Coordinates of C-alpha atoms and ligand atoms in Angstrom, one line a residue:
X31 CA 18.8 37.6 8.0
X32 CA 20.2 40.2 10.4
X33 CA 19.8 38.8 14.0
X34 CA 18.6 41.4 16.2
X35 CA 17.9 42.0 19.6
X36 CA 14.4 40.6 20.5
X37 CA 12.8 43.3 22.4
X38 CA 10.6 40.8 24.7
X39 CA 11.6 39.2 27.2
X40 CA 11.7 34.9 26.9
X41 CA 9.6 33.5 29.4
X42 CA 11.8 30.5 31.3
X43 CA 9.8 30.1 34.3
X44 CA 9.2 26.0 35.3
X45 CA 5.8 26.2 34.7
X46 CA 5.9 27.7 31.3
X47 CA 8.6 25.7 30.0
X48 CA 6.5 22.2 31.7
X49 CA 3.6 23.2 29.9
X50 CA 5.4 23.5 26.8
X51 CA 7.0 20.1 27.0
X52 CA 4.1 17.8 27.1
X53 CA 1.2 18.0 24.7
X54 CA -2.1 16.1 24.1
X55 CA -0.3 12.5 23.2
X56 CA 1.9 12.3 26.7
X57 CA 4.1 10.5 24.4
X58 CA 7.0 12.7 24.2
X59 CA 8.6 15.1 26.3
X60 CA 11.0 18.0 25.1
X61 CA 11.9 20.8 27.1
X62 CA 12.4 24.3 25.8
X63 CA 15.1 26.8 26.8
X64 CA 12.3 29.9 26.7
X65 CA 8.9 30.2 25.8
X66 CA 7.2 33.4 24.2
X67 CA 3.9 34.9 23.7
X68 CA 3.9 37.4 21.1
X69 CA 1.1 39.4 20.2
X70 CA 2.1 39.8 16.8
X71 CA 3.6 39.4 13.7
X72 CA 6.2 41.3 14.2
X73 CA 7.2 39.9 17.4
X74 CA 6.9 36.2 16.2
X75 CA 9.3 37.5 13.5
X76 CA 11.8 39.1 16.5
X77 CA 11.2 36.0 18.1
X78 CA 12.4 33.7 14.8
X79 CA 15.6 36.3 14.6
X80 CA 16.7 35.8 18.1
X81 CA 16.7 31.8 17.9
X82 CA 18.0 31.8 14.9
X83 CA 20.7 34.3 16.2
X84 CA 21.6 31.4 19.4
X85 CA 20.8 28.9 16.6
X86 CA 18.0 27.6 18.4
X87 CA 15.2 25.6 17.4
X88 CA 11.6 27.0 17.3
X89 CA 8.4 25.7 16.9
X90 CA 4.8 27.4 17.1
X91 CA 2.8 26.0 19.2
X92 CA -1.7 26.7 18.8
X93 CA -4.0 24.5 21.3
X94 CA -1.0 21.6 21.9
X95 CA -3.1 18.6 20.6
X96 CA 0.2 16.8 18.9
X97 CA 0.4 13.7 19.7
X98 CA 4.1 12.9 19.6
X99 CA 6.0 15.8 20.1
X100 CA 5.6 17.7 16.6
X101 CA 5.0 21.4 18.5
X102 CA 7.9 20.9 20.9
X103 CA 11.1 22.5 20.3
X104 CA 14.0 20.5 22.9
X105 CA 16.6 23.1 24.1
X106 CA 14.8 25.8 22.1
X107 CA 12.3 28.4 21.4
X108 CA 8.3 27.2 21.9
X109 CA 6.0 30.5 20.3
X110 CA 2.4 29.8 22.1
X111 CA 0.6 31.9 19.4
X112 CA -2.5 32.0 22.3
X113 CA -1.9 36.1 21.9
X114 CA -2.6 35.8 18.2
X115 CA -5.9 33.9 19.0
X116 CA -8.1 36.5 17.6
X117 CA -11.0 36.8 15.2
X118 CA -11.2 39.8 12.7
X119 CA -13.8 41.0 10.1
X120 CA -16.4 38.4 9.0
X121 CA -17.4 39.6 5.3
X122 CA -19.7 37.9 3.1
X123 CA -17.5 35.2 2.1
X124 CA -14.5 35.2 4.5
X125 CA -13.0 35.6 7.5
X126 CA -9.7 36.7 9.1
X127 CA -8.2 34.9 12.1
X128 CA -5.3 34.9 14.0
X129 CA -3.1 31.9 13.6
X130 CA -3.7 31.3 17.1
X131 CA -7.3 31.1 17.1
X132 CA -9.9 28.2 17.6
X133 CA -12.1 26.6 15.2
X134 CA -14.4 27.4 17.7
X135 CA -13.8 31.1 17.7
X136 CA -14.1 31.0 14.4
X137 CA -17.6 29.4 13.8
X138 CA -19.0 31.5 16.6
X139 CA -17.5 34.8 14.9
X140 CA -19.5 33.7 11.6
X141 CA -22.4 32.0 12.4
X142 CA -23.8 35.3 13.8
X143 CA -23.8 36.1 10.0
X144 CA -25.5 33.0 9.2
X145 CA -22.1 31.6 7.6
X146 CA -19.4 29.0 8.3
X147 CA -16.3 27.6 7.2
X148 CA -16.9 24.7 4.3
X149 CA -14.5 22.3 6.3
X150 CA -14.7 21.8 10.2
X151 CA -12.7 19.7 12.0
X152 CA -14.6 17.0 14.4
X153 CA -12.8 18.9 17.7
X154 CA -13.2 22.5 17.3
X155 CA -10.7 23.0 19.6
X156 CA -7.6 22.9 17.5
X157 CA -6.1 26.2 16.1
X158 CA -5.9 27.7 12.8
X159 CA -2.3 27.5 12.0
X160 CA -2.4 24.0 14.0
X161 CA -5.0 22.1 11.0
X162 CA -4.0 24.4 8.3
X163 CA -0.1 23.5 8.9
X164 CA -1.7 19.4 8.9
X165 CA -4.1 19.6 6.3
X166 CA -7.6 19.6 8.7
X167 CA -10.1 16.7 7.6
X168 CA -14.0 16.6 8.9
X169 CA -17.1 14.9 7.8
X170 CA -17.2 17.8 5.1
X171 CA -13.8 17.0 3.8
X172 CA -15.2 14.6 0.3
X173 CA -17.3 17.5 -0.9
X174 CA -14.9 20.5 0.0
X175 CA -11.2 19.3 0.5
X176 CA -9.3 20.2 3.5
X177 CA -9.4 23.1 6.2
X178 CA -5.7 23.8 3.8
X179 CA -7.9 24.1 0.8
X180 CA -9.8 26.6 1.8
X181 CA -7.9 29.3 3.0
X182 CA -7.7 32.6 0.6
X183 CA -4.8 34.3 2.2
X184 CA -2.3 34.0 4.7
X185 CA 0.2 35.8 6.7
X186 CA 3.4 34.3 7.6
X187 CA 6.2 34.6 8.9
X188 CA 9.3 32.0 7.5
X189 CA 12.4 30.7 9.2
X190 CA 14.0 33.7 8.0
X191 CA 12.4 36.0 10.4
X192 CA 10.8 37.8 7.2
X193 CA 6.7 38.7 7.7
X194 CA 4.8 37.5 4.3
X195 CA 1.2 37.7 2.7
X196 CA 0.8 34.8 0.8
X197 CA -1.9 33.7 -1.5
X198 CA -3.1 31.4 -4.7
X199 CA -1.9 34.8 -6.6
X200 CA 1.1 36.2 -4.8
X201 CA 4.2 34.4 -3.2
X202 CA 2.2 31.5 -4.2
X203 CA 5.4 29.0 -3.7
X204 CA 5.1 29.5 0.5
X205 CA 1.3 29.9 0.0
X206 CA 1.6 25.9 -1.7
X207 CA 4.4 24.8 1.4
X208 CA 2.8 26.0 4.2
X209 CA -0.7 24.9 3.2
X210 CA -0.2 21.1 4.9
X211 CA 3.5 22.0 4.8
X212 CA 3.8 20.8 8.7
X213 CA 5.3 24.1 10.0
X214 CA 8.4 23.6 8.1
X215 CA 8.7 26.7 6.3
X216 CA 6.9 29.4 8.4
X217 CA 4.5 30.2 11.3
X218 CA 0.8 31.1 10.3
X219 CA 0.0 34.6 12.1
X220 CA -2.6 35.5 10.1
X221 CA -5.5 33.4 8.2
X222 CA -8.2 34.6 5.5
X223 CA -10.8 31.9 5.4
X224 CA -13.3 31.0 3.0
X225 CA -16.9 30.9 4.2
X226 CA -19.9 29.7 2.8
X227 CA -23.8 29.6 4.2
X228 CA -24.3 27.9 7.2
X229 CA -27.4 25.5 7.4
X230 CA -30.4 26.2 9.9
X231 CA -30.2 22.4 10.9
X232 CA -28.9 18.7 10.2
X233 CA -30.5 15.9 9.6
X234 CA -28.4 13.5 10.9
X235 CA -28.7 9.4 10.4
X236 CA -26.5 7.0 12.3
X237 CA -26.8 3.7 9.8
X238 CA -25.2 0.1 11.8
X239 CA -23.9 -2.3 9.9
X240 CA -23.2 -5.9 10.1
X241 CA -19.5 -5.0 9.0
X242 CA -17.2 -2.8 7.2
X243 CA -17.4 -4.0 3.7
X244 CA -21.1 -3.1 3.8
X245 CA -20.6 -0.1 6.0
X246 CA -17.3 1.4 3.3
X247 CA -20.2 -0.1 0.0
X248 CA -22.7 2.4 1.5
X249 CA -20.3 5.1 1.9
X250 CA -19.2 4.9 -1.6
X251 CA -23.0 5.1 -2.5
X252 CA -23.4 7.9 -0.5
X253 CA -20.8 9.7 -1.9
X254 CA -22.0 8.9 -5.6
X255 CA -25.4 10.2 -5.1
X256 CA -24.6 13.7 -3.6
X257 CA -27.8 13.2 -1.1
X258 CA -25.3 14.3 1.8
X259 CA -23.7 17.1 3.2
X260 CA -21.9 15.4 5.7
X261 CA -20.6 11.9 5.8
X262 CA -18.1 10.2 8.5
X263 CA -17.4 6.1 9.7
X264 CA -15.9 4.5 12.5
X265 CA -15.6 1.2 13.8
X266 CA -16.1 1.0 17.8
X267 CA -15.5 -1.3 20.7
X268 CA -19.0 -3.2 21.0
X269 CA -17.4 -6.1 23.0
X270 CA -17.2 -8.7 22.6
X271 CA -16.8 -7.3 19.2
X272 CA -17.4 -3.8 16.4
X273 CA -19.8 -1.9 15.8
X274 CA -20.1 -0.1 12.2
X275 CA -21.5 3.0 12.0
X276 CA -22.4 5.4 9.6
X277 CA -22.9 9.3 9.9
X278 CA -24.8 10.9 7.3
X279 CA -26.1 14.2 7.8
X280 CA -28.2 16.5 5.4
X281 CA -28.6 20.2 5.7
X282 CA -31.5 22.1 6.0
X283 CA -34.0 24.5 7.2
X284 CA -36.5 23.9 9.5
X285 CA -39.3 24.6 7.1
X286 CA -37.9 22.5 4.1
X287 CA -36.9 19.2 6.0
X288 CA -35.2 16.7 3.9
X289 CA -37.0 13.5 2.3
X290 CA -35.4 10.6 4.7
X291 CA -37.0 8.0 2.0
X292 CA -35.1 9.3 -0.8
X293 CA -31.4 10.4 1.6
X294 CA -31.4 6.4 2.7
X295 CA -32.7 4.8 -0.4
X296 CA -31.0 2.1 -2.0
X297 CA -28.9 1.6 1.3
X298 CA -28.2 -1.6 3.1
X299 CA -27.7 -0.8 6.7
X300 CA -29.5 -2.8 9.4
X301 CA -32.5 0.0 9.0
X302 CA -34.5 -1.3 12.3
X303 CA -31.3 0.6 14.1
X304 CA -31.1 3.4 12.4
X305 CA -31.5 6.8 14.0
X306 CA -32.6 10.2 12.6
X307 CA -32.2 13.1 14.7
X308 CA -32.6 17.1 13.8
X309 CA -29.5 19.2 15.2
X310 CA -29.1 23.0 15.1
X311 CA -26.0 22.9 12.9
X312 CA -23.3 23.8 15.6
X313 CA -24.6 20.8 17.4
X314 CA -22.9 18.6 15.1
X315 CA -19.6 20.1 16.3
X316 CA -20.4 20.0 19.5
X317 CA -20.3 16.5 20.0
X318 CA -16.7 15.7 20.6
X319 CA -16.7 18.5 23.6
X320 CA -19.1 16.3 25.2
X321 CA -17.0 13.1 24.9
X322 CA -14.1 15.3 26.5
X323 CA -15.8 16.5 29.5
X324 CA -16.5 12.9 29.9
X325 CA -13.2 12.0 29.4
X326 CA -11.9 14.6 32.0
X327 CA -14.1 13.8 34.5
X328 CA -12.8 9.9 34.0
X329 CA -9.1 11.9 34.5
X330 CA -8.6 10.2 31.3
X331 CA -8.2 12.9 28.9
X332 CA -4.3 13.5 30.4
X333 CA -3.7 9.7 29.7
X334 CA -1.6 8.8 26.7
X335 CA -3.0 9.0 23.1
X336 CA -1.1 6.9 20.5
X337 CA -3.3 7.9 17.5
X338 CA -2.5 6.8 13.9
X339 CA -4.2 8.7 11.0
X340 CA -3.6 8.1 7.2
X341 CA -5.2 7.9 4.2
X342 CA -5.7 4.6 2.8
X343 CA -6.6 3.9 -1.5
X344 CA -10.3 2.6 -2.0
X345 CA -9.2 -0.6 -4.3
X346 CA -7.4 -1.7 -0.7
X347 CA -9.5 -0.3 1.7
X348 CA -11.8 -3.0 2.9
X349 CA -8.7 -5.9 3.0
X350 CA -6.5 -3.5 4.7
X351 CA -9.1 -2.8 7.6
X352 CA -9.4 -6.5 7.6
X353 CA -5.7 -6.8 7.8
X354 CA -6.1 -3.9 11.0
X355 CA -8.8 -5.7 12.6
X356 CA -7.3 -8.4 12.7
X357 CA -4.9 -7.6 15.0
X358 CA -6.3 -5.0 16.7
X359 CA -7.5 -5.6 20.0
X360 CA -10.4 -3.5 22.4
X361 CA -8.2 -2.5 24.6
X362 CA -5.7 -0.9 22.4
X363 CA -8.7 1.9 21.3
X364 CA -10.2 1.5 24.4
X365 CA -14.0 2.0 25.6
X366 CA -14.2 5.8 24.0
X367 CA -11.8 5.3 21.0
X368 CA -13.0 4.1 17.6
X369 CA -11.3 3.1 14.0
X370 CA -12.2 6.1 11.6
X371 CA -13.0 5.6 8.3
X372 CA -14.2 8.7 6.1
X373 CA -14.6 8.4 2.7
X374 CA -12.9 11.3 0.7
X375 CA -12.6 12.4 -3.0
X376 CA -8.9 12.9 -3.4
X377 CA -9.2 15.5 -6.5
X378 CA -11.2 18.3 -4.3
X379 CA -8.1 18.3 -2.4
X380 CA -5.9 21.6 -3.8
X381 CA -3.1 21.7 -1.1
X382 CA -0.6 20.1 -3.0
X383 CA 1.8 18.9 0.1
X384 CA -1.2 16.7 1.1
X385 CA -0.6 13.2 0.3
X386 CA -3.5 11.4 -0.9
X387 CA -3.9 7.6 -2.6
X388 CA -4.5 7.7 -6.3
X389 CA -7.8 7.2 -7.1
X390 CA -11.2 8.9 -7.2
X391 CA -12.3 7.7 -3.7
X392 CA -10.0 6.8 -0.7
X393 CA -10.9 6.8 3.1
X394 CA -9.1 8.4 5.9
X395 CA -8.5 5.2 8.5
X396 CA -7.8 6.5 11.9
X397 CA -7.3 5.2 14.9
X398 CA -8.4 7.4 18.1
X399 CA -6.7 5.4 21.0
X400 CA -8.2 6.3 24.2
X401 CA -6.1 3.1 26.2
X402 CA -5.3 3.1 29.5
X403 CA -2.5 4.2 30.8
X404 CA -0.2 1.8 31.2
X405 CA 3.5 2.2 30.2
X406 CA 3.7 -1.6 28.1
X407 CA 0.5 -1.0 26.4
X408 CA 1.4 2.7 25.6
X409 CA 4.5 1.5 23.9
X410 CA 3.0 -1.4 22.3
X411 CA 0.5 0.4 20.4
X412 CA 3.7 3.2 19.7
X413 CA 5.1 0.0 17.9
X414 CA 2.0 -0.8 16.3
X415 CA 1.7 2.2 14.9
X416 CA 4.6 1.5 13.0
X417 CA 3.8 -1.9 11.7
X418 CA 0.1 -0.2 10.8
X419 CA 1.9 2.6 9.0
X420 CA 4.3 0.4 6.7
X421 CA 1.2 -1.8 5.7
X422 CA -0.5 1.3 4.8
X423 CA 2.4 2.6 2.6
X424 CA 2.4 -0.8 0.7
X425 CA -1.1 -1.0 -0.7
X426 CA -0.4 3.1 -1.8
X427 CA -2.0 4.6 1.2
X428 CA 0.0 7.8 2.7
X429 CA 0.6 9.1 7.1
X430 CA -1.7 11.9 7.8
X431 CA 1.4 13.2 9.6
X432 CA -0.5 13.9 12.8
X433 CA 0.4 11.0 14.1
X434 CA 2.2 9.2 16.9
X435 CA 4.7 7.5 14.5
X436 CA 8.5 8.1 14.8
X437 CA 9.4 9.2 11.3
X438 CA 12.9 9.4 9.7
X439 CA 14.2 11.4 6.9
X440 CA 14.2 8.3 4.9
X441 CA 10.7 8.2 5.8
X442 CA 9.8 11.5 5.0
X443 CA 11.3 11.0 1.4
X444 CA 9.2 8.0 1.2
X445 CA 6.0 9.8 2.3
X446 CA 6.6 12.6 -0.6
X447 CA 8.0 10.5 -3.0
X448 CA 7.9 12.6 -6.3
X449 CA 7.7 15.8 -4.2
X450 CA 10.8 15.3 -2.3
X451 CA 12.6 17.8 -4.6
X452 CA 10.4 19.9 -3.9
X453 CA 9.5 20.0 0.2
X454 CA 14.1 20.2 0.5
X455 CA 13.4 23.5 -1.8
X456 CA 11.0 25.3 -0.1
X457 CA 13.0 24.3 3.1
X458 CA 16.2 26.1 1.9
X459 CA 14.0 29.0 0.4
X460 CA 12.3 29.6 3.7
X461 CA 14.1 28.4 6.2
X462 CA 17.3 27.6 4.9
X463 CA 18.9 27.3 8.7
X464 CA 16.4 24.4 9.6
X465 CA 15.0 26.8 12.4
X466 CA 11.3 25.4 12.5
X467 CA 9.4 22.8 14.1
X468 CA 12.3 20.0 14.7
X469 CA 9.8 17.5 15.7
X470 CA 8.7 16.4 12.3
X471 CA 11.9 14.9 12.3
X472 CA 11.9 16.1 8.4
X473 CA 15.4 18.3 8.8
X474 CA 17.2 16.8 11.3
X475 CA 20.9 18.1 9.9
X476 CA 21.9 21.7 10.0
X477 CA 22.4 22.7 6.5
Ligands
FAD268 C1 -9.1 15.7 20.3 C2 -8.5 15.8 18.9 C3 -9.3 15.9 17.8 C4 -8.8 16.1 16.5 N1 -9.6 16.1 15.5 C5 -9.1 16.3 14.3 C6 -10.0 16.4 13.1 O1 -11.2 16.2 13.2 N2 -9.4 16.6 11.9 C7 -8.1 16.8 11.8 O2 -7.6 17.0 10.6 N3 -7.3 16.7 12.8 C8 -7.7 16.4 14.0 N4 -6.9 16.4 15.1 C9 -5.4 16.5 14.8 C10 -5.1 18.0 14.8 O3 -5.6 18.6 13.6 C11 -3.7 18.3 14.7 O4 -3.0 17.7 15.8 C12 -3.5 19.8 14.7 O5 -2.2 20.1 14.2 C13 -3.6 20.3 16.2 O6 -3.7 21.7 16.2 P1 -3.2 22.4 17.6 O7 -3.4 23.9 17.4 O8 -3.9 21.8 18.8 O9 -1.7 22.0 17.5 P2 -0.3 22.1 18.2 O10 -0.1 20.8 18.9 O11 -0.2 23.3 19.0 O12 0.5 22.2 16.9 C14 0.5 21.2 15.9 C15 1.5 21.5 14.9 O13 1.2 22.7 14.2 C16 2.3 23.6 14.4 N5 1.6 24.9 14.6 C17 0.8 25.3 15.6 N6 0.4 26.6 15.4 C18 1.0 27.0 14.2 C19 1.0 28.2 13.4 N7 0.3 29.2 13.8 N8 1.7 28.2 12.2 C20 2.4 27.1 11.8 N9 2.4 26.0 12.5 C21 1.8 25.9 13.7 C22 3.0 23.1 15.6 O14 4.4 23.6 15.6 C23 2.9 21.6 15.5 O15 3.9 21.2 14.6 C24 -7.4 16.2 16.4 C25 -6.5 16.1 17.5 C26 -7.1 15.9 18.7 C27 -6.1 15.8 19.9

């Protein structure tokens, strides 16, 4: 790699280099030595020479909803990719995107064309490069995989300063490690994503449930009989005690509407609760920007967030979120937070750095933490977090590394087990200096 002048100027100004010390979890703090804002790929590569000329750290950073610290790059370079936040040509069956760019922009650049992507997240506010470097889950995850999963083609550009096109067909070895690869081996400045038809409206049915062994039983049913498009859990603060819910929503259009009878039959939810509402289908995304307008107006939403996400094996899932209940008190999700639990198949997933239970079924079990913000409690739930995590791991379950767990190489060698080979590979293929996104904690050494 030949270092080379970098053409732009690094922005050091306080207020640049505040912003990108913080992000959504308020957990960590690590301040850069410059930020950038290139508006292309071919700056983010000048950008990734200069660092690596200074031998400075780098990480990308898309709409800053880490939680602890993973787009944060201490004494080093932070690339906002907000310049690269455009959307490109819809076609009939894709879309290209900048890696900086919203799900939001996204969905409102193809619905238009009466399509949208198979797999959105719950917050449409996250970028591209952001969920496609995690993985990206939603309610649409069991049928189609991951965000990761369903991306054709993407532009890149690796710790080596080198700008690539990557695909299932060509330079497939950094098209399989950045795919879920946690911004180890190169920044996304382009995406092509799949698209498919997007439904006129949702019918959508919020089932309650006396407890999570019947709520996870009719999940399972759910997901056997194919009668949904859309299917998602939680478990929320009711006090004095939980409330189970099921969402269950079925596409359609408004002349066809779906048989309710024959979506819910055979179910066993508390039926004199349920609801069924009709949603124009962006609705159904919508919902979460709601919660954080609420959230802001409380002055909440800048509060800490110690989240834990992972995905846990079916044959343990009910004991385990026993196990987690037990010791999991209201005030450590707090009024707005809730335990996720999303039922996925693990073999529609084709990202092959995403580690998922064995099994045909396993749920993702997430905790959203909205506590208040109080420094003990904060750190409490940091450390329960941990004891979650290593309970997880020993019934077979894996992190969903976007997580506010402190994670140690040993860790990370645990988490990929049989793969471990492989993730130090692609690291000294693509960025064999250890350049890119120090927070994971993966690299720590210089090689
Ligand atoms: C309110 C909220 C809701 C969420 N909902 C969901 C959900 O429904 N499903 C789900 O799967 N996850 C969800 N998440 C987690 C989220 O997917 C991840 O935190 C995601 O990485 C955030 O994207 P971002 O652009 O905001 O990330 P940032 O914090 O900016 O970055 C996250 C990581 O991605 C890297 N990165 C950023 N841009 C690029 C790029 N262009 N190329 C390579 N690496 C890059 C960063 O270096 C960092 O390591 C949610 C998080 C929040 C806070």
């Amino acid at each position: 790699m030949s270092e080379e002048a970098w053409p732009y100027a690094a922005d050091s100004d306080p207020a640049s280099l505040d912003a990108a010390s913080a992000d959504f979890g308020h957990l960590i703090r690590r301040r850069p030595a410059a930020v950038c804002r290139p508006g292309s790929a071919q700056d983010v590569a000048a950008a990734v020479r200069w660092a690596a000329g200074r031998r400075m750290p780098v990480a990308a950073r898309g709409q800053g909803h880490s939680v602890y610290g993973r787009a944060q790059a201490g004494g080093g370079l932070v690339i906002d990719m907000s310049e690269l936040g455009a959307v490109h040509a819809v076609e009939a069956d894709r879309v290209t995107a900048g890696g900086g760019a919203t799900w939001r922009s996204v969905l409102d650049a193809a619905l238009p064309h009466g399509l949208t992507p198979p797999v959105l997240t719950d917050y449409l506010d996250l970028s591209v490069g952001g969920s496609v470097s995690a993985g990206g889950v939603g309610g649409m995850t069991f049928r189609h995989g991951f965000q990761s999963c369903n991306v054709v083609e993407l532009e890149v550009v690796t710790g080596e300063g080198e700008i690539v096109t990557c695909s299932a067909s060509t330079h497939a070895g950094l098209f399989d490690a950045v795919r879920a690869g946690l911004s180890q081996y190169g920044i996304i400045t382009r995406a092509v994503l799949r698209l498919v038809r997007a439904p006129e409206l949702v019918r959508l049915h919020t089932l309650f449930y006396p407890d999570h062994r019947a709520m996870t039983a009719d999940q399972r049913r759910l997901l056997s009989t194919g009668r949904v498009d859309y299917l998602e859990g939680a478990i929320r603060p009711h006090p004095p005690g939980w409330q189970h819910v099921i969402e269950a929503g079925v596409w359609h259009a408004a002349d066809s509407p779906p048989d309710d009878d024959e979506t819910l039959a055979g179910l066993s939810d508390l039926r004199a609760r349920a609801e069924s509402v009709d949603l124009p289908y962006p609705e159904l995304f919508r919902r979460l920007s709601k919660l954080e307008s609420s959230l802001r107006a409380a002055g909440t939403w800048h509060d800490p967030h110690p989240w834990l996400h992972s995905f846990i094996p079916d044959a343990s899932a009910d004991d385990l979120v026993a196990e987690l209940l037990t010791d999991l008190r209201q005030e450590d999700l707090g009024e707005f937070g809730r335990l996720l639990l999303y039922p996925i198949h693990p073999g529609r997933a084709r990202t092959p750095l995403m580690r998922l239970p064995e099994g045909e079924v396993a749920f993702l079990c997430g905790f959203v933490r909205f506590p208040a913000d109080d420094p003990s409690l904060t750190d409490r739930l940091v450390k329960a977090n941990r004891t979650a995590y290593d309970r997880i791991r020993a019934v077979g379950g894996h992190l969903y590394p976007v997580s506010a767990v402190a994670l140690t190489q040993a860790d990370w060698k645990d988490h990929y087990g049989p793969w471990w080979p492989a993730v130090e590979n692609a690291k000294a293929r693509f960025d064999p200096r250890h350049l890119l996104t120090p927070g994971q904690g993966m690299f720590p050494d210089s090689p």
